[in-house]
Amino acid sequence: MSFATATNIVTIILCAAVLVQSMRMMRSLRAVRGGAIAEMVAALDTATGEARSVLCELKTALGGCVDVARPLGEAREIADELAVMIGIANASADRIAEVAGAASAGSDTAALDRAA
């Protein structure tokens, strides 16, 4: 089979698909002509009104979220600062415990030296 024959077959298949789609579209247009346009416009108008009300509700909800987001961001910053402070306090407590342990070990050693 030559290239020309193959392209002709593909073109025939595509033309048949276009014919089928155009027949489906003609049926849909006939249904719209029968007075369904008024119903479609009414349905679109109703859907548009509902979409507007939903958008207004979303704007209101997002406005509340923005009011909450600012303090939440500040709280996160404070939490980060507190985490750093806790880390510093833990390190200081560890150092104090080491020094206290070394001091008690030193006093135990001195007591043993005195006893001997």
C-alpha positions as protocol buffer text, in pm:
chain_id: "A"
residue {
  index: 1
  type: MET
  ca { x: 0 y: 0 z: 0 }
}
residue {
  index: 2
  type: SER
  ca { x: 142 y: 333 z: -102 }
}
residue {
  index: 3
  type: PHE
  ca { x: 158 y: 651 z: 101 }
}
residue {
  index: 4
  type: ALA
  ca { x: -112 y: 816 z: -112 }
}
residue {
  index: 5
  type: THR
  ca { x: -352 y: 527 z: -53 }
}
residue {
  index: 6
  type: ALA
  ca { x: -292 y: 538 z: 322 }
}
residue {
  index: 7
  type: THR
  ca { x: -356 y: 912 z: 340 }
}
residue {
  index: 8
  type: ASN
  ca { x: -673 y: 872 z: 132 }
}
residue {
  index: 9
  type: ILE
  ca { x: -803 y: 607 z: 376 }
}
residue {
  index: 10
  type: VAL
  ca { x: -726 y: 828 z: 673 }
}
residue {
  index: 11
  type: THR
  ca { x: -901 y: 1121 z: 503 }
}
residue {
  index: 12
  type: ILE
  ca { x: -1210 y: 905 z: 434 }
}
residue {
  index: 13
  type: ILE
  ca { x: -1223 y: 802 z: 802 }
}
residue {
  index: 14
  type: LEU
  ca { x: -1192 y: 1164 z: 918 }
}
residue {
  index: 15
  type: CYS
  ca { x: -1463 y: 1277 z: 674 }
}
residue {
  index: 16
  type: ALA
  ca { x: -1698 y: 1007 z: 804 }
}
residue {
  index: 17
  type: ALA
  ca { x: -1633 y: 1124 z: 1161 }
}
residue {
  index: 18
  type: VAL
  ca { x: -1712 y: 1484 z: 1060 }
}
residue {
  index: 19
  type: LEU
  ca { x: -2039 y: 1369 z: 901 }
}
residue {
  index: 20
  type: VAL
  ca { x: -2143 y: 1185 z: 1216 }
}
residue {
  index: 21
  type: GLN
  ca { x: -2062 y: 1486 z: 1437 }
}
residue {
  index: 22
  type: SER
  ca { x: -2247 y: 1726 z: 1207 }
}
residue {
  index: 23
  type: MET
  ca { x: -2558 y: 1504 z: 1218 }
}
residue {
  index: 24
  type: ARG
  ca { x: -2542 y: 1506 z: 1600 }
}
residue {
  index: 25
  type: MET
  ca { x: -2505 y: 1882 z: 1602 }
}
residue {
  index: 26
  type: MET
  ca { x: -2804 y: 1925 z: 1367 }
}
residue {
  index: 27
  type: ARG
  ca { x: -3019 y: 1719 z: 1605 }
}
residue {
  index: 28
  type: SER
  ca { x: -2909 y: 1938 z: 1896 }
}
residue {
  index: 29
  type: LEU
  ca { x: -2987 y: 2255 z: 1702 }
}
residue {
  index: 30
  type: ARG
  ca { x: -3334 y: 2126 z: 1616 }
}
residue {
  index: 31
  type: ALA
  ca { x: -3397 y: 2062 z: 1985 }
}
residue {
  index: 32
  type: VAL
  ca { x: -3289 y: 2417 z: 2067 }
}
residue {
  index: 33
  type: ARG
  ca { x: -3515 y: 2567 z: 1798 }
}
residue {
  index: 34
  type: GLY
  ca { x: -3819 y: 2399 z: 1949 }
}
residue {
  index: 35
  type: GLY
  ca { x: -3845 y: 2658 z: 2229 }
}
residue {
  index: 36
  type: ALA
  ca { x: -3574 y: 2524 z: 2453 }
}
residue {
  index: 37
  type: ILE
  ca { x: -3385 y: 2853 z: 2418 }
}
residue {
  index: 38
  type: ALA
  ca { x: -3612 y: 3025 z: 2667 }
}
residue {
  index: 39
  type: GLU
  ca { x: -3567 y: 2741 z: 2914 }
}
residue {
  index: 40
  type: MET
  ca { x: -3190 y: 2747 z: 2867 }
}
residue {
  index: 41
  type: VAL
  ca { x: -3175 y: 3122 z: 2922 }
}
residue {
  index: 42
  type: ALA
  ca { x: -3385 y: 3091 z: 3237 }
}
residue {
  index: 43
  type: ALA
  ca { x: -3165 y: 2809 z: 3365 }
}
residue {
  index: 44
  type: LEU
  ca { x: -2850 y: 3010 z: 3288 }
}
residue {
  index: 45
  type: ASP
  ca { x: -2994 y: 3313 z: 3466 }
}
residue {
  index: 46
  type: THR
  ca { x: -3076 y: 3103 z: 3772 }
}
residue {
  index: 47
  type: ALA
  ca { x: -2731 y: 2944 z: 3770 }
}
residue {
  index: 48
  type: THR
  ca { x: -2569 y: 3287 z: 3739 }
}
residue {
  index: 49
  type: GLY
  ca { x: -2767 y: 3418 z: 4036 }
}
residue {
  index: 50
  type: GLU
  ca { x: -2670 y: 3118 z: 4247 }
}
residue {
  index: 51
  type: ALA
  ca { x: -2306 y: 3159 z: 4147 }
}
residue {
  index: 52
  type: ARG
  ca { x: -2314 y: 3525 z: 4250 }
}
residue {
  index: 53
  type: SER
  ca { x: -2460 y: 3440 z: 4591 }
}
residue {
  index: 54
  type: VAL
  ca { x: -2198 y: 3169 z: 4643 }
}
residue {
  index: 55
  type: LEU
  ca { x: -1921 y: 3410 z: 4546 }
}
residue {
  index: 56
  type: CYS
  ca { x: -2053 y: 3667 z: 4795 }
}
residue {
  index: 57
  type: GLU
  ca { x: -2053 y: 3402 z: 5068 }
}
residue {
  index: 58
  type: LEU
  ca { x: -1699 y: 3299 z: 4974 }
}
residue {
  index: 59
  type: LYS
  ca { x: -1580 y: 3660 z: 4989 }
}
residue {
  index: 60
  type: THR
  ca { x: -1733 y: 3694 z: 5334 }
}
residue {
  index: 61
  type: ALA
  ca { x: -1571 y: 3370 z: 5450 }
}
residue {
  index: 62
  type: LEU
  ca { x: -1234 y: 3470 z: 5308 }
}
residue {
  index: 63
  type: GLY
  ca { x: -1258 y: 3806 z: 5481 }
}
residue {
  index: 64
  type: GLY
  ca { x: -1295 y: 3622 z: 5811 }
}
residue {
  index: 65
  type: CYS
  ca { x: -1000 y: 3401 z: 5723 }
}
residue {
  index: 66
  type: VAL
  ca { x: -782 y: 3704 z: 5658 }
}
residue {
  index: 67
  type: ASP
  ca { x: -874 y: 3843 z: 6000 }
}
residue {
  index: 68
  type: VAL
  ca { x: -767 y: 3513 z: 6158 }
}
residue {
  index: 69
  type: ALA
  ca { x: -455 y: 3470 z: 5942 }
}
residue {
  index: 70
  type: ARG
  ca { x: -278 y: 3781 z: 6073 }
}
residue {
  index: 71
  type: PRO
  ca { x: -287 y: 3683 z: 6443 }
}
residue {
  index: 72
  type: LEU
  ca { x: -202 y: 3327 z: 6344 }
}
residue {
  index: 73
  type: GLY
  ca { x: 113 y: 3446 z: 6169 }
}
residue {
  index: 74
  type: GLU
  ca { x: 210 y: 3651 z: 6472 }
}
residue {
  index: 75
  type: ALA
  ca { x: 147 y: 3352 z: 6697 }
}
residue {
  index: 76
  type: ARG
  ca { x: 376 y: 3137 z: 6481 }
}
residue {
  index: 77
  type: GLU
  ca { x: 651 y: 3397 z: 6509 }
}
residue {
  index: 78
  type: ILE
  ca { x: 610 y: 3403 z: 6888 }
}
residue {
  index: 79
  type: ALA
  ca { x: 613 y: 3022 z: 6899 }
}
residue {
  index: 80
  type: ASP
  ca { x: 939 y: 3019 z: 6703 }
}
residue {
  index: 81
  type: GLU
  ca { x: 1093 y: 3270 z: 6945 }
}
residue {
  index: 82
  type: LEU
  ca { x: 974 y: 3063 z: 7241 }
}
residue {
  index: 83
  type: ALA
  ca { x: 1125 y: 2749 z: 7087 }
}
residue {
  index: 84
  type: VAL
  ca { x: 1461 y: 2928 z: 7066 }
}
residue {
  index: 85
  type: MET
  ca { x: 1427 y: 3047 z: 7427 }
}
residue {
  index: 86
  type: ILE
  ca { x: 1340 y: 2695 z: 7543 }
}
residue {
  index: 87
  type: GLY
  ca { x: 1648 y: 2561 z: 7364 }
}
residue {
  index: 88
  type: ILE
  ca { x: 1867 y: 2818 z: 7537 }
}
residue {
  index: 89
  type: ALA
  ca { x: 1708 y: 2738 z: 7875 }
}
residue {
  index: 90
  type: ASN
  ca { x: 1760 y: 2364 z: 7823 }
}
residue {
  index: 91
  type: ALA
  ca { x: 2124 y: 2420 z: 7735 }
}
residue {
  index: 92
  type: SER
  ca { x: 2170 y: 2637 z: 8045 }
}
residue {
  index: 93
  type: ALA
  ca { x: 2001 y: 2374 z: 8263 }
}
residue {
  index: 94
  type: ASP
  ca { x: 2230 y: 2106 z: 8120 }
}
residue {
  index: 95
  type: ARG
  ca { x: 2536 y: 2318 z: 8197 }
}
residue {
  index: 96
  type: ILE
  ca { x: 2413 y: 2384 z: 8551 }
}
residue {
  index: 97
  type: ALA
  ca { x: 2352 y: 2010 z: 8601 }
}
residue {
  index: 98
  type: GLU
  ca { x: 2703 y: 1932 z: 8474 }
}
residue {
  index: 99
  type: VAL
  ca { x: 2857 y: 2190 z: 8705 }
}
residue {
  index: 100
  type: ALA
  ca { x: 2652 y: 2067 z: 9000 }
}
residue {
  index: 101
  type: GLY
  ca { x: 2752 y: 1709 z: 8922 }
}
residue {
  index: 102
  type: ALA
  ca { x: 3116 y: 1808 z: 8896 }
}
residue {
  index: 103
  type: ALA
  ca { x: 3093 y: 2005 z: 9222 }
}
residue {
  index: 104
  type: SER
  ca { x: 2932 y: 1715 z: 9408 }
}
residue {
  index: 105
  type: ALA
  ca { x: 3190 y: 1475 z: 9265 }
}
residue {
  index: 106
  type: GLY
  ca { x: 3462 y: 1714 z: 9374 }
}
residue {
  index: 107
  type: SER
  ca { x: 3319 y: 1740 z: 9727 }
}
residue {
  index: 108
  type: ASP
  ca { x: 3290 y: 1361 z: 9748 }
}
residue {
  index: 109
  type: THR
  ca { x: 3655 y: 1329 z: 9646 }
}
residue {
  index: 110
  type: ALA
  ca { x: 3757 y: 1590 z: 9906 }
}
residue {
  index: 111
  type: ALA
  ca { x: 3560 y: 1406 z: 10177 }
}
residue {
  index: 112
  type: LEU
  ca { x: 3733 y: 1079 z: 10085 }
}
residue {
  index: 113
  type: ASP
  ca { x: 4073 y: 1252 z: 10098 }
}
residue {
  index: 114
  type: ARG
  ca { x: 3995 y: 1387 z: 10447 }
}
residue {
  index: 115
  type: ALA
  ca { x: 3880 y: 1048 z: 10571 }
}
residue {
  index: 116
  type: ALA
  ca { x: 4195 y: 878 z: 10456 }
}
